[in-house]
Amino acid sequence: MSDLFHDLHNLVEECRERLDQVSSFEDLEDVRVAYLGRKGALAAVLARLPELSPEMRPEAGKAANTAKNTLTTLHAKRIEELKRSQSNAFLSSFDPAMPGRAPHSGSLHPITLVMNDICTAFAGLGFDIVIGPEIETDYYNFEALNFPPEHPARDMQDTLYIGTDTLLRTHTSPLQVRTMLSKTPPVAAIAPGKVYRRDSDLTHTPMFHQIEGFLVDKNVSMADLRGVLTAFVHRVFGTDTMVRFRPSFFPFTEPSAEVDISCTMCAGKGVTAGSTCRVCKGTGWLEILGCGMIDPNVFTSAEYDPEVWTGFAFGMGLERIAMLKYGIGDLRMLFENDTRFLRQFA
Ligand code: PHE
């Protein structure tokens, strides 16, 4: 009989000791199951109550109840203690004075940056900024620019046709005639925007950006074109950059030229660190735009008298300018919108 009281006493002490030692909620739960569980130590003692004489039973029952309450209270107290020590450990595991991680606030895309830069450069030279539709008519995209129907020069600028006479514009040159029709000369304007071509490989994307520029006045010469473009190149790429004109062909300019600048990688030498420059492939020159004197037939489309008015026009691809200016090696980076790339321009 006294054994049972003795056992209850031992059980409580033993349990108290084990509770003192637990360091995790899993351990704590194991101890609870071992002592207070349905098959635990306390239940085992209670199962022995019938062995007692009837007069002893109420006292034993009371003692068992007290033991149970004691264990339950000890267990609850330990839960609180464990919670507190875990949150203290958490709080001391980091430095509350450490600066937070600032969210990236976004930044302008490199294409937008060069577009703004070039627009600002030409605005400073007195050029207006004009914009036009990306879905263009065959007339403004080709015919008004002296590309007759079926002319082979159209093959270089194949695009998606929306209808028989509407298409995604292949260049910003339609803005020449559109702008001239709405203004009386003299006119000087630039036209930035998206253009589309049936082209897709490592160095071409089906959509890209161009800036068109043109100037119409009396007695405009190729020297004016050269002066304006040299000022532009010096502004965007630095005054050490050399400029060269090469004869070329466009239906809407006569004569026409392509403009090269000295290579931004090797400064026109054709070699970097003893080996052939891979940016200019050893030539020392990089092509950046097409240009020329506006063809009399374009003035006729614009209802300007070709005997009176003269002018020049040029057009350049912004992706190419951005790649050369920022040293971007792969055209696709401009379209993937990987924030690790984009945030370098913030
Ligand atoms: N539109 C031409 C192109 O996309 C570039 C250009 C513009 C050439 C103006 C001459 C004058 O290739």
mmCIF file of C-alpha atoms and ligand atoms in Angstrom:
data_model
loop_
_atom_site.group_PDB
_atom_site.id
_atom_site.type_symbol
_atom_site.label_atom_id
_atom_site.label_comp_id
_atom_site.label_asym_id
_atom_site.label_seq_id
_atom_site.Cartn_x
_atom_site.Cartn_y
_atom_site.Cartn_z
ATOM 1 C CA MET A 1 0.000 0.000 0.000
ATOM 2 C CA SER A 2 2.564 2.528 1.148
ATOM 3 C CA ASP A 3 4.393 1.455 -1.982
ATOM 4 C CA LEU A 4 1.795 3.200 -4.079
ATOM 5 C CA PHE A 5 2.214 6.509 -2.231
ATOM 6 C CA HIS A 6 5.927 6.075 -2.457
ATOM 7 C CA ASP A 7 5.751 5.348 -6.160
ATOM 8 C CA LEU A 8 3.587 8.405 -6.757
ATOM 9 C CA HIS A 9 6.114 10.559 -4.932
ATOM 10 C CA ASN A 10 9.045 9.128 -6.914
ATOM 11 C CA LEU A 11 7.159 9.496 -10.153
ATOM 12 C CA VAL A 12 6.572 13.214 -9.544
ATOM 13 C CA GLU A 13 10.206 13.821 -8.605
ATOM 14 C CA GLU A 14 11.513 11.854 -11.546
ATOM 15 C CA CYS A 15 9.235 13.687 -13.919
ATOM 16 C CA ARG A 16 10.247 17.076 -12.472
ATOM 17 C CA GLU A 17 13.882 16.240 -13.091
ATOM 18 C CA ARG A 18 13.274 15.184 -16.667
ATOM 19 C CA LEU A 19 11.204 18.273 -17.336
ATOM 20 C CA ASP A 20 14.063 20.438 -16.095
ATOM 21 C CA GLN A 21 16.352 18.856 -18.645
ATOM 22 C CA VAL A 22 14.226 19.115 -21.802
ATOM 23 C CA SER A 23 15.491 21.581 -24.359
ATOM 24 C CA SER A 24 13.004 21.127 -27.186
ATOM 25 C CA PHE A 25 9.266 20.841 -27.624
ATOM 26 C CA GLU A 26 9.739 17.311 -28.993
ATOM 27 C CA ASP A 27 11.504 16.217 -25.762
ATOM 28 C CA LEU A 28 8.832 17.915 -23.717
ATOM 29 C CA GLU A 29 6.097 16.033 -25.540
ATOM 30 C CA ASP A 30 7.960 12.722 -25.002
ATOM 31 C CA VAL A 31 8.056 13.405 -21.266
ATOM 32 C CA ARG A 32 4.358 14.309 -21.195
ATOM 33 C CA VAL A 33 3.443 11.075 -22.987
ATOM 34 C CA ALA A 34 5.700 9.041 -20.684
ATOM 35 C CA TYR A 35 4.137 10.364 -17.487
ATOM 36 C CA LEU A 36 0.722 11.804 -18.252
ATOM 37 C CA GLY A 37 -0.186 9.796 -21.354
ATOM 38 C CA ARG A 38 -2.902 7.151 -21.484
ATOM 39 C CA LYS A 39 -0.272 4.457 -21.174
ATOM 40 C CA GLY A 40 2.072 6.584 -19.076
ATOM 41 C CA ALA A 41 3.570 6.104 -15.620
ATOM 42 C CA LEU A 42 0.728 7.853 -13.778
ATOM 43 C CA ALA A 43 -1.913 5.702 -15.492
ATOM 44 C CA ALA A 44 0.080 2.617 -14.502
ATOM 45 C CA VAL A 45 -0.027 3.619 -10.802
ATOM 46 C CA LEU A 46 -3.760 4.368 -11.006
ATOM 47 C CA ALA A 47 -4.379 0.922 -12.459
ATOM 48 C CA ARG A 48 -3.111 -0.489 -9.180
ATOM 49 C CA LEU A 49 -5.826 1.286 -7.075
ATOM 50 C CA PRO A 50 -8.067 -1.829 -6.994
ATOM 51 C CA GLU A 51 -5.289 -3.650 -5.191
ATOM 52 C CA LEU A 52 -5.876 -1.401 -2.193
ATOM 53 C CA SER A 53 -8.343 -2.006 0.559
ATOM 54 C CA PRO A 54 -11.595 -0.049 0.085
ATOM 55 C CA GLU A 55 -10.808 2.322 3.014
ATOM 56 C CA MET A 56 -7.440 3.260 1.557
ATOM 57 C CA ARG A 57 -8.707 3.937 -1.906
ATOM 58 C CA PRO A 58 -10.128 7.492 -1.467
ATOM 59 C CA GLU A 59 -6.879 8.747 0.022
ATOM 60 C CA ALA A 60 -4.837 7.094 -2.671
ATOM 61 C CA GLY A 61 -7.157 8.515 -5.331
ATOM 62 C CA LYS A 62 -6.678 11.996 -3.878
ATOM 63 C CA ALA A 63 -2.890 11.584 -3.830
ATOM 64 C CA ALA A 64 -2.960 10.426 -7.437
ATOM 65 C CA ASN A 65 -5.016 13.461 -8.415
ATOM 66 C CA THR A 66 -2.605 15.810 -6.671
ATOM 67 C CA ALA A 67 0.306 14.148 -8.464
ATOM 68 C CA LYS A 68 -1.493 14.586 -11.770
ATOM 69 C CA ASN A 69 -2.156 18.300 -11.110
ATOM 70 C CA THR A 70 1.428 18.849 -10.078
ATOM 71 C CA LEU A 71 2.721 17.227 -13.260
ATOM 72 C CA THR A 72 0.266 19.154 -15.453
ATOM 73 C CA THR A 73 1.320 22.452 -13.885
ATOM 74 C CA LEU A 74 5.021 21.640 -14.194
ATOM 75 C CA HIS A 75 4.516 20.707 -17.821
ATOM 76 C CA ALA A 76 2.624 23.946 -18.614
ATOM 77 C CA LYS A 77 5.313 26.009 -16.896
ATOM 78 C CA ARG A 78 8.014 24.317 -18.936
ATOM 79 C CA ILE A 79 6.169 25.139 -22.169
ATOM 80 C CA GLU A 80 6.240 28.831 -21.276
ATOM 81 C CA GLU A 81 9.926 28.702 -20.320
ATOM 82 C CA LEU A 82 10.866 26.955 -23.557
ATOM 83 C CA LYS A 83 8.917 29.487 -25.624
ATOM 84 C CA ARG A 84 10.669 32.360 -23.921
ATOM 85 C CA SER A 85 14.161 30.942 -24.330
ATOM 86 C CA GLN A 86 13.543 30.132 -27.991
ATOM 87 C CA SER A 87 12.384 33.661 -28.784
ATOM 88 C CA ASN A 88 15.386 35.082 -26.922
ATOM 89 C CA ALA A 89 17.660 32.863 -28.969
ATOM 90 C CA PHE A 90 15.926 34.094 -32.127
ATOM 91 C CA LEU A 91 16.268 37.752 -31.142
ATOM 92 C CA SER A 92 19.931 37.436 -30.337
ATOM 93 C CA SER A 93 20.638 35.538 -33.563
ATOM 94 C CA PHE A 94 20.537 38.684 -35.712
ATOM 95 C CA ASP A 95 21.744 42.223 -35.471
ATOM 96 C CA PRO A 96 18.731 44.548 -35.117
ATOM 97 C CA ALA A 97 20.924 47.501 -36.138
ATOM 98 C CA MET A 98 21.796 45.897 -39.486
ATOM 99 C CA PRO A 99 20.500 48.047 -42.393
ATOM 100 C CA GLY A 100 17.510 46.595 -44.276
ATOM 101 C CA ARG A 101 17.525 45.448 -47.877
ATOM 102 C CA ALA A 102 16.260 48.325 -49.992
ATOM 103 C CA PRO A 103 13.836 47.268 -52.749
ATOM 104 C CA HIS A 104 15.103 48.009 -56.284
ATOM 105 C CA SER A 105 13.244 51.134 -57.294
ATOM 106 C CA GLY A 106 13.462 50.471 -61.039
ATOM 107 C CA SER A 107 15.499 52.334 -63.637
ATOM 108 C CA LEU A 108 15.397 53.347 -67.267
ATOM 109 C CA HIS A 109 16.137 50.667 -69.853
ATOM 110 C CA PRO A 110 19.414 51.210 -71.758
ATOM 111 C CA ILE A 111 17.434 51.721 -74.989
ATOM 112 C CA THR A 112 15.410 54.473 -73.302
ATOM 113 C CA LEU A 113 18.644 55.986 -71.974
ATOM 114 C CA VAL A 114 20.282 56.243 -75.409
ATOM 115 C CA MET A 115 16.998 57.383 -76.960
ATOM 116 C CA ASN A 116 16.760 60.219 -74.409
ATOM 117 C CA ASP A 117 20.415 61.063 -74.869
ATOM 118 C CA ILE A 118 20.170 61.244 -78.669
ATOM 119 C CA CYS A 119 16.893 63.198 -78.555
ATOM 120 C CA THR A 120 18.493 65.698 -76.171
ATOM 121 C CA ALA A 121 21.563 66.035 -78.424
ATOM 122 C CA PHE A 122 19.407 66.817 -81.490
ATOM 123 C CA ALA A 123 16.956 69.002 -79.567
ATOM 124 C CA GLY A 124 20.030 71.083 -78.668
ATOM 125 C CA LEU A 125 20.759 71.470 -82.400
ATOM 126 C CA GLY A 126 17.209 72.772 -82.969
ATOM 127 C CA PHE A 127 15.478 69.549 -84.104
ATOM 128 C CA ASP A 128 11.813 68.897 -83.214
ATOM 129 C CA ILE A 129 10.815 65.454 -81.914
ATOM 130 C CA VAL A 130 8.019 63.759 -83.873
ATOM 131 C CA ILE A 131 6.405 60.342 -83.591
ATOM 132 C CA GLY A 132 4.311 58.267 -85.958
ATOM 133 C CA PRO A 133 2.296 55.038 -86.146
ATOM 134 C CA GLU A 134 3.938 51.621 -85.904
ATOM 135 C CA ILE A 135 1.194 50.200 -88.142
ATOM 136 C CA GLU A 136 1.956 52.085 -91.327
ATOM 137 C CA THR A 137 0.574 52.171 -94.821
ATOM 138 C CA ASP A 138 2.518 50.708 -97.714
ATOM 139 C CA TYR A 139 2.411 54.220 -99.159
ATOM 140 C CA TYR A 140 4.335 55.999 -96.375
ATOM 141 C CA ASN A 141 6.639 53.088 -95.617
ATOM 142 C CA PHE A 142 7.652 52.458 -99.243
ATOM 143 C CA GLU A 143 5.994 54.283 -102.122
ATOM 144 C CA ALA A 144 6.279 57.861 -100.866
ATOM 145 C CA LEU A 145 9.939 57.069 -100.189
ATOM 146 C CA ASN A 146 10.613 56.188 -103.803
ATOM 147 C CA PHE A 147 10.352 52.393 -103.460
ATOM 148 C CA PRO A 148 8.163 51.481 -106.477
ATOM 149 C CA PRO A 149 5.939 48.382 -106.062
ATOM 150 C CA GLU A 150 7.965 45.208 -106.761
ATOM 151 C CA HIS A 151 11.249 47.109 -106.378
ATOM 152 C CA PRO A 152 13.956 44.732 -105.122
ATOM 153 C CA ALA A 153 15.005 47.235 -102.420
ATOM 154 C CA ARG A 154 11.815 46.188 -100.596
ATOM 155 C CA ASP A 155 13.253 42.698 -100.111
ATOM 156 C CA MET A 156 15.751 43.958 -97.545
ATOM 157 C CA GLN A 157 12.889 45.211 -95.392
ATOM 158 C CA ASP A 158 10.328 42.405 -95.337
ATOM 159 C CA THR A 159 7.751 42.687 -92.571
ATOM 160 C CA LEU A 160 4.358 41.539 -91.324
ATOM 161 C CA TYR A 161 1.452 42.776 -93.404
ATOM 162 C CA ILE A 162 -1.698 43.618 -91.476
ATOM 163 C CA GLY A 163 -3.736 44.045 -94.651
ATOM 164 C CA THR A 164 -2.845 44.459 -98.329
ATOM 165 C CA ASP A 165 -1.871 48.076 -97.738
ATOM 166 C CA THR A 166 -0.977 48.163 -94.044
ATOM 167 C CA LEU A 167 2.117 46.743 -92.434
ATOM 168 C CA LEU A 168 4.350 46.998 -89.376
ATOM 169 C CA ARG A 169 6.728 49.789 -90.391
ATOM 170 C CA THR A 170 10.216 48.615 -91.309
ATOM 171 C CA HIS A 171 11.931 51.916 -90.517
ATOM 172 C CA THR A 172 11.209 55.360 -89.102
ATOM 173 C CA SER A 173 11.675 56.966 -92.551
ATOM 174 C CA PRO A 174 7.874 57.270 -93.115
ATOM 175 C CA LEU A 175 8.107 60.159 -90.641
ATOM 176 C CA GLN A 176 10.008 62.173 -93.264
ATOM 177 C CA VAL A 177 7.018 62.523 -95.595
ATOM 178 C CA ARG A 178 4.425 62.546 -92.789
ATOM 179 C CA THR A 179 6.211 65.420 -91.047
ATOM 180 C CA MET A 180 6.899 67.397 -94.212
ATOM 181 C CA LEU A 181 3.218 67.168 -95.174
ATOM 182 C CA SER A 182 2.220 68.762 -91.885
ATOM 183 C CA LYS A 183 4.863 71.513 -91.767
ATOM 184 C CA THR A 184 6.075 74.233 -94.055
ATOM 185 C CA PRO A 185 9.833 74.271 -94.598
ATOM 186 C CA PRO A 186 12.390 74.832 -93.194
ATOM 187 C CA VAL A 187 11.960 71.677 -91.098
ATOM 188 C CA ALA A 188 14.343 69.839 -88.778
ATOM 189 C CA ALA A 189 13.021 66.857 -86.845
ATOM 190 C CA ILE A 190 13.967 63.555 -85.294
ATOM 191 C CA ALA A 191 11.628 60.582 -84.972
ATOM 192 C CA PRO A 192 12.357 57.835 -82.419
ATOM 193 C CA GLY A 193 10.371 54.606 -82.273
ATOM 194 C CA LYS A 194 9.919 50.888 -82.764
ATOM 195 C CA VAL A 195 10.329 49.271 -86.181
ATOM 196 C CA TYR A 196 9.781 45.700 -87.385
ATOM 197 C CA ARG A 197 11.485 43.370 -89.859
ATOM 198 C CA ARG A 198 11.331 39.727 -90.768
ATOM 199 C CA ASP A 199 14.722 39.102 -89.193
ATOM 200 C CA SER A 200 15.675 36.975 -86.218
ATOM 201 C CA ASP A 201 19.170 35.725 -85.434
ATOM 202 C CA LEU A 202 22.037 36.481 -83.055
ATOM 203 C CA THR A 203 22.332 40.073 -84.199
ATOM 204 C CA HIS A 204 18.761 40.829 -85.370
ATOM 205 C CA THR A 205 15.432 40.915 -83.560
ATOM 206 C CA PRO A 206 12.041 41.169 -85.303
ATOM 207 C CA MET A 207 11.390 44.405 -83.393
ATOM 208 C CA PHE A 208 14.022 47.028 -82.750
ATOM 209 C CA HIS A 209 14.342 50.778 -82.282
ATOM 210 C CA GLN A 210 15.436 53.483 -84.658
ATOM 211 C CA ILE A 211 15.860 57.215 -84.657
ATOM 212 C CA GLU A 212 15.267 59.043 -87.913
ATOM 213 C CA GLY A 213 16.523 62.561 -88.423
ATOM 214 C CA PHE A 214 16.047 64.994 -91.301
ATOM 215 C CA LEU A 215 16.495 68.623 -92.153
ATOM 216 C CA VAL A 216 14.986 70.565 -95.054
ATOM 217 C CA ASP A 217 15.984 74.090 -96.021
ATOM 218 C CA LYS A 218 17.442 75.988 -98.955
ATOM 219 C CA ASN A 219 21.030 75.168 -99.985
ATOM 220 C CA VAL A 220 21.536 72.257 -97.591
ATOM 221 C CA SER A 221 24.652 70.306 -98.547
ATOM 222 C CA MET A 222 26.364 67.073 -97.665
ATOM 223 C CA ALA A 223 28.770 69.190 -95.573
ATOM 224 C CA ASP A 224 25.842 70.133 -93.300
ATOM 225 C CA LEU A 225 24.976 66.459 -92.923
ATOM 226 C CA ARG A 226 28.545 65.646 -92.059
ATOM 227 C CA GLY A 227 28.751 68.485 -89.534
ATOM 228 C CA VAL A 228 25.526 67.505 -87.762
ATOM 229 C CA LEU A 229 26.398 63.811 -87.613
ATOM 230 C CA THR A 230 29.932 64.489 -86.389
ATOM 231 C CA ALA A 231 28.539 66.681 -83.577
ATOM 232 C CA PHE A 232 26.134 63.879 -82.684
ATOM 233 C CA VAL A 233 28.867 61.189 -82.650
ATOM 234 C CA HIS A 234 31.134 63.362 -80.518
ATOM 235 C CA ARG A 235 28.314 63.965 -78.053
ATOM 236 C CA VAL A 236 27.328 60.308 -77.691
ATOM 237 C CA PHE A 237 30.691 58.537 -78.040
ATOM 238 C CA GLY A 238 33.171 61.261 -77.077
ATOM 239 C CA THR A 239 35.180 63.801 -79.075
ATOM 240 C CA ASP A 240 38.044 61.389 -79.823
ATOM 241 C CA THR A 241 35.745 59.263 -81.974
ATOM 242 C CA MET A 242 36.469 59.483 -85.709
ATOM 243 C CA VAL A 243 33.703 59.532 -88.324
ATOM 244 C CA ARG A 244 33.837 58.259 -91.906
ATOM 245 C CA PHE A 245 31.295 58.265 -94.725
ATOM 246 C CA ARG A 246 31.065 55.369 -97.199
ATOM 247 C CA PRO A 247 28.965 55.496 -100.398
ATOM 248 C CA SER A 248 25.778 53.424 -100.172
ATOM 249 C CA PHE A 249 22.273 53.198 -101.596
ATOM 250 C CA PHE A 250 18.790 54.000 -100.301
ATOM 251 C CA PRO A 251 15.851 54.713 -102.637
ATOM 252 C CA PHE A 252 14.932 57.862 -100.693
ATOM 253 C CA THR A 253 18.337 59.565 -100.566
ATOM 254 C CA GLU A 254 20.724 60.559 -103.371
ATOM 255 C CA PRO A 255 23.613 60.437 -102.843
ATOM 256 C CA SER A 256 23.495 57.986 -99.959
ATOM 257 C CA ALA A 257 26.120 57.033 -97.439
ATOM 258 C CA GLU A 258 26.777 54.794 -94.518
ATOM 259 C CA VAL A 259 28.498 56.285 -91.500
ATOM 260 C CA ASP A 260 31.165 54.428 -89.567
ATOM 261 C CA ILE A 261 32.773 55.476 -86.312
ATOM 262 C CA SER A 262 36.191 54.430 -85.062
ATOM 263 C CA CYS A 263 35.811 51.261 -83.008
ATOM 264 C CA THR A 264 34.767 51.974 -79.406
ATOM 265 C CA MET A 265 36.670 48.878 -78.239
ATOM 266 C CA CYS A 266 40.110 49.342 -79.858
ATOM 267 C CA ALA A 267 39.887 53.102 -80.608
ATOM 268 C CA GLY A 268 40.204 52.390 -84.334
ATOM 269 C CA LYS A 269 43.425 50.376 -84.091
ATOM 270 C CA GLY A 270 41.891 47.023 -85.025
ATOM 271 C CA VAL A 271 43.816 45.250 -82.255
ATOM 272 C CA THR A 272 43.277 44.934 -78.522
ATOM 273 C CA ALA A 273 45.913 43.417 -76.220
ATOM 274 C CA GLY A 274 47.879 42.097 -79.183
ATOM 275 C CA SER A 275 45.016 40.247 -80.885
ATOM 276 C CA THR A 276 42.446 41.169 -83.531
ATOM 277 C CA CYS A 277 39.634 43.294 -82.038
ATOM 278 C CA ARG A 278 36.490 41.162 -81.998
ATOM 279 C CA VAL A 279 34.095 44.130 -81.925
ATOM 280 C CA CYS A 280 35.259 45.629 -85.273
ATOM 281 C CA LYS A 281 36.825 42.350 -86.486
ATOM 282 C CA GLY A 282 40.129 44.121 -86.970
ATOM 283 C CA THR A 283 38.837 46.820 -89.335
ATOM 284 C CA GLY A 284 38.945 49.607 -86.737
ATOM 285 C CA TRP A 285 35.505 50.841 -87.897
ATOM 286 C CA LEU A 286 31.909 50.224 -86.860
ATOM 287 C CA GLU A 287 28.879 51.014 -88.997
ATOM 288 C CA ILE A 288 26.281 53.037 -87.074
ATOM 289 C CA LEU A 289 23.812 54.576 -89.506
ATOM 290 C CA GLY A 290 22.551 55.204 -93.010
ATOM 291 C CA CYS A 291 22.064 58.680 -94.441
ATOM 292 C CA GLY A 292 22.022 60.851 -97.544
ATOM 293 C CA MET A 293 20.597 63.870 -99.308
ATOM 294 C CA ILE A 294 16.797 63.643 -99.570
ATOM 295 C CA ASP A 295 15.784 62.403 -103.030
ATOM 296 C CA PRO A 296 13.766 64.891 -105.151
ATOM 297 C CA ASN A 297 11.030 62.247 -105.482
ATOM 298 C CA VAL A 298 10.545 62.299 -101.696
ATOM 299 C CA PHE A 299 10.045 66.084 -101.829
ATOM 300 C CA THR A 300 7.450 65.526 -104.541
ATOM 301 C CA SER A 301 5.589 63.046 -102.248
ATOM 302 C CA ALA A 302 5.730 65.688 -99.502
ATOM 303 C CA GLU A 303 4.450 68.402 -101.866
ATOM 304 C CA TYR A 304 7.672 70.400 -101.477
ATOM 305 C CA ASP A 305 9.156 71.849 -104.678
ATOM 306 C CA PRO A 306 12.343 69.851 -105.354
ATOM 307 C CA GLU A 307 13.748 72.786 -107.337
ATOM 308 C CA VAL A 308 13.598 74.964 -104.200
ATOM 309 C CA TRP A 309 14.170 72.656 -101.236
ATOM 310 C CA THR A 310 17.139 70.553 -100.316
ATOM 311 C CA GLY A 311 17.807 68.431 -97.249
ATOM 312 C CA PHE A 312 19.438 65.473 -95.609
ATOM 313 C CA ALA A 313 18.147 62.474 -93.704
ATOM 314 C CA PHE A 314 19.667 59.769 -91.546
ATOM 315 C CA GLY A 315 18.465 56.723 -89.629
ATOM 316 C CA MET A 316 20.119 54.625 -86.964
ATOM 317 C CA GLY A 317 19.383 51.530 -84.897
ATOM 318 C CA LEU A 318 19.311 52.233 -81.166
ATOM 319 C CA GLU A 319 20.145 48.687 -80.034
ATOM 320 C CA ARG A 320 23.430 48.928 -81.899
ATOM 321 C CA ILE A 321 24.229 52.353 -80.441
ATOM 322 C CA ALA A 322 23.385 51.127 -76.900
ATOM 323 C CA MET A 323 25.576 48.019 -77.320
ATOM 324 C CA LEU A 324 28.541 50.091 -78.534
ATOM 325 C CA LYS A 325 28.080 52.813 -75.951
ATOM 326 C CA TYR A 326 27.714 50.501 -72.942
ATOM 327 C CA GLY A 327 29.854 47.606 -74.197
ATOM 328 C CA ILE A 328 26.936 45.128 -74.230
ATOM 329 C CA GLY A 329 28.145 41.922 -75.870
ATOM 330 C CA ASP A 330 24.845 40.209 -76.676
ATOM 331 C CA LEU A 331 21.820 41.843 -78.334
ATOM 332 C CA ARG A 332 19.449 39.494 -76.475
ATOM 333 C CA MET A 333 20.324 41.057 -73.123
ATOM 334 C CA LEU A 334 18.363 44.118 -74.211
ATOM 335 C CA PHE A 335 15.184 42.035 -74.500
ATOM 336 C CA GLU A 336 15.434 39.461 -71.700
ATOM 337 C CA ASN A 337 14.749 42.011 -68.941
ATOM 338 C CA ASP A 338 16.985 40.217 -66.458
ATOM 339 C CA THR A 339 17.002 42.614 -63.506
ATOM 340 C CA ARG A 340 20.656 41.796 -62.715
ATOM 341 C CA PHE A 341 21.469 43.345 -66.106
ATOM 342 C CA LEU A 342 18.961 46.200 -65.958
ATOM 343 C CA ARG A 343 19.878 47.435 -62.483
ATOM 344 C CA GLN A 344 23.417 48.162 -63.731
ATOM 345 C CA PHE A 345 21.919 51.175 -65.511
ATOM 346 C CA ALA A 346 20.312 52.624 -62.364
HETATM 347 N N1 PHE B 1 15.634 53.906 -93.226
HETATM 348 C C1 PHE B 1 16.966 53.395 -93.455
HETATM 349 C C2 PHE B 1 17.048 51.999 -92.837
HETATM 350 O O1 PHE B 1 16.224 51.652 -92.056
HETATM 351 C C3 PHE B 1 18.024 54.273 -92.831
HETATM 352 C C4 PHE B 1 18.084 55.623 -93.481
HETATM 353 C C5 PHE B 1 17.336 56.664 -92.999
HETATM 354 C C6 PHE B 1 18.923 55.831 -94.592
HETATM 355 C C7 PHE B 1 17.418 57.914 -93.609
HETATM 356 C C8 PHE B 1 18.994 57.053 -95.188
HETATM 357 C C9 PHE B 1 18.246 58.082 -94.686
HETATM 358 O O2 PHE B 1 17.942 51.241 -93.137
#
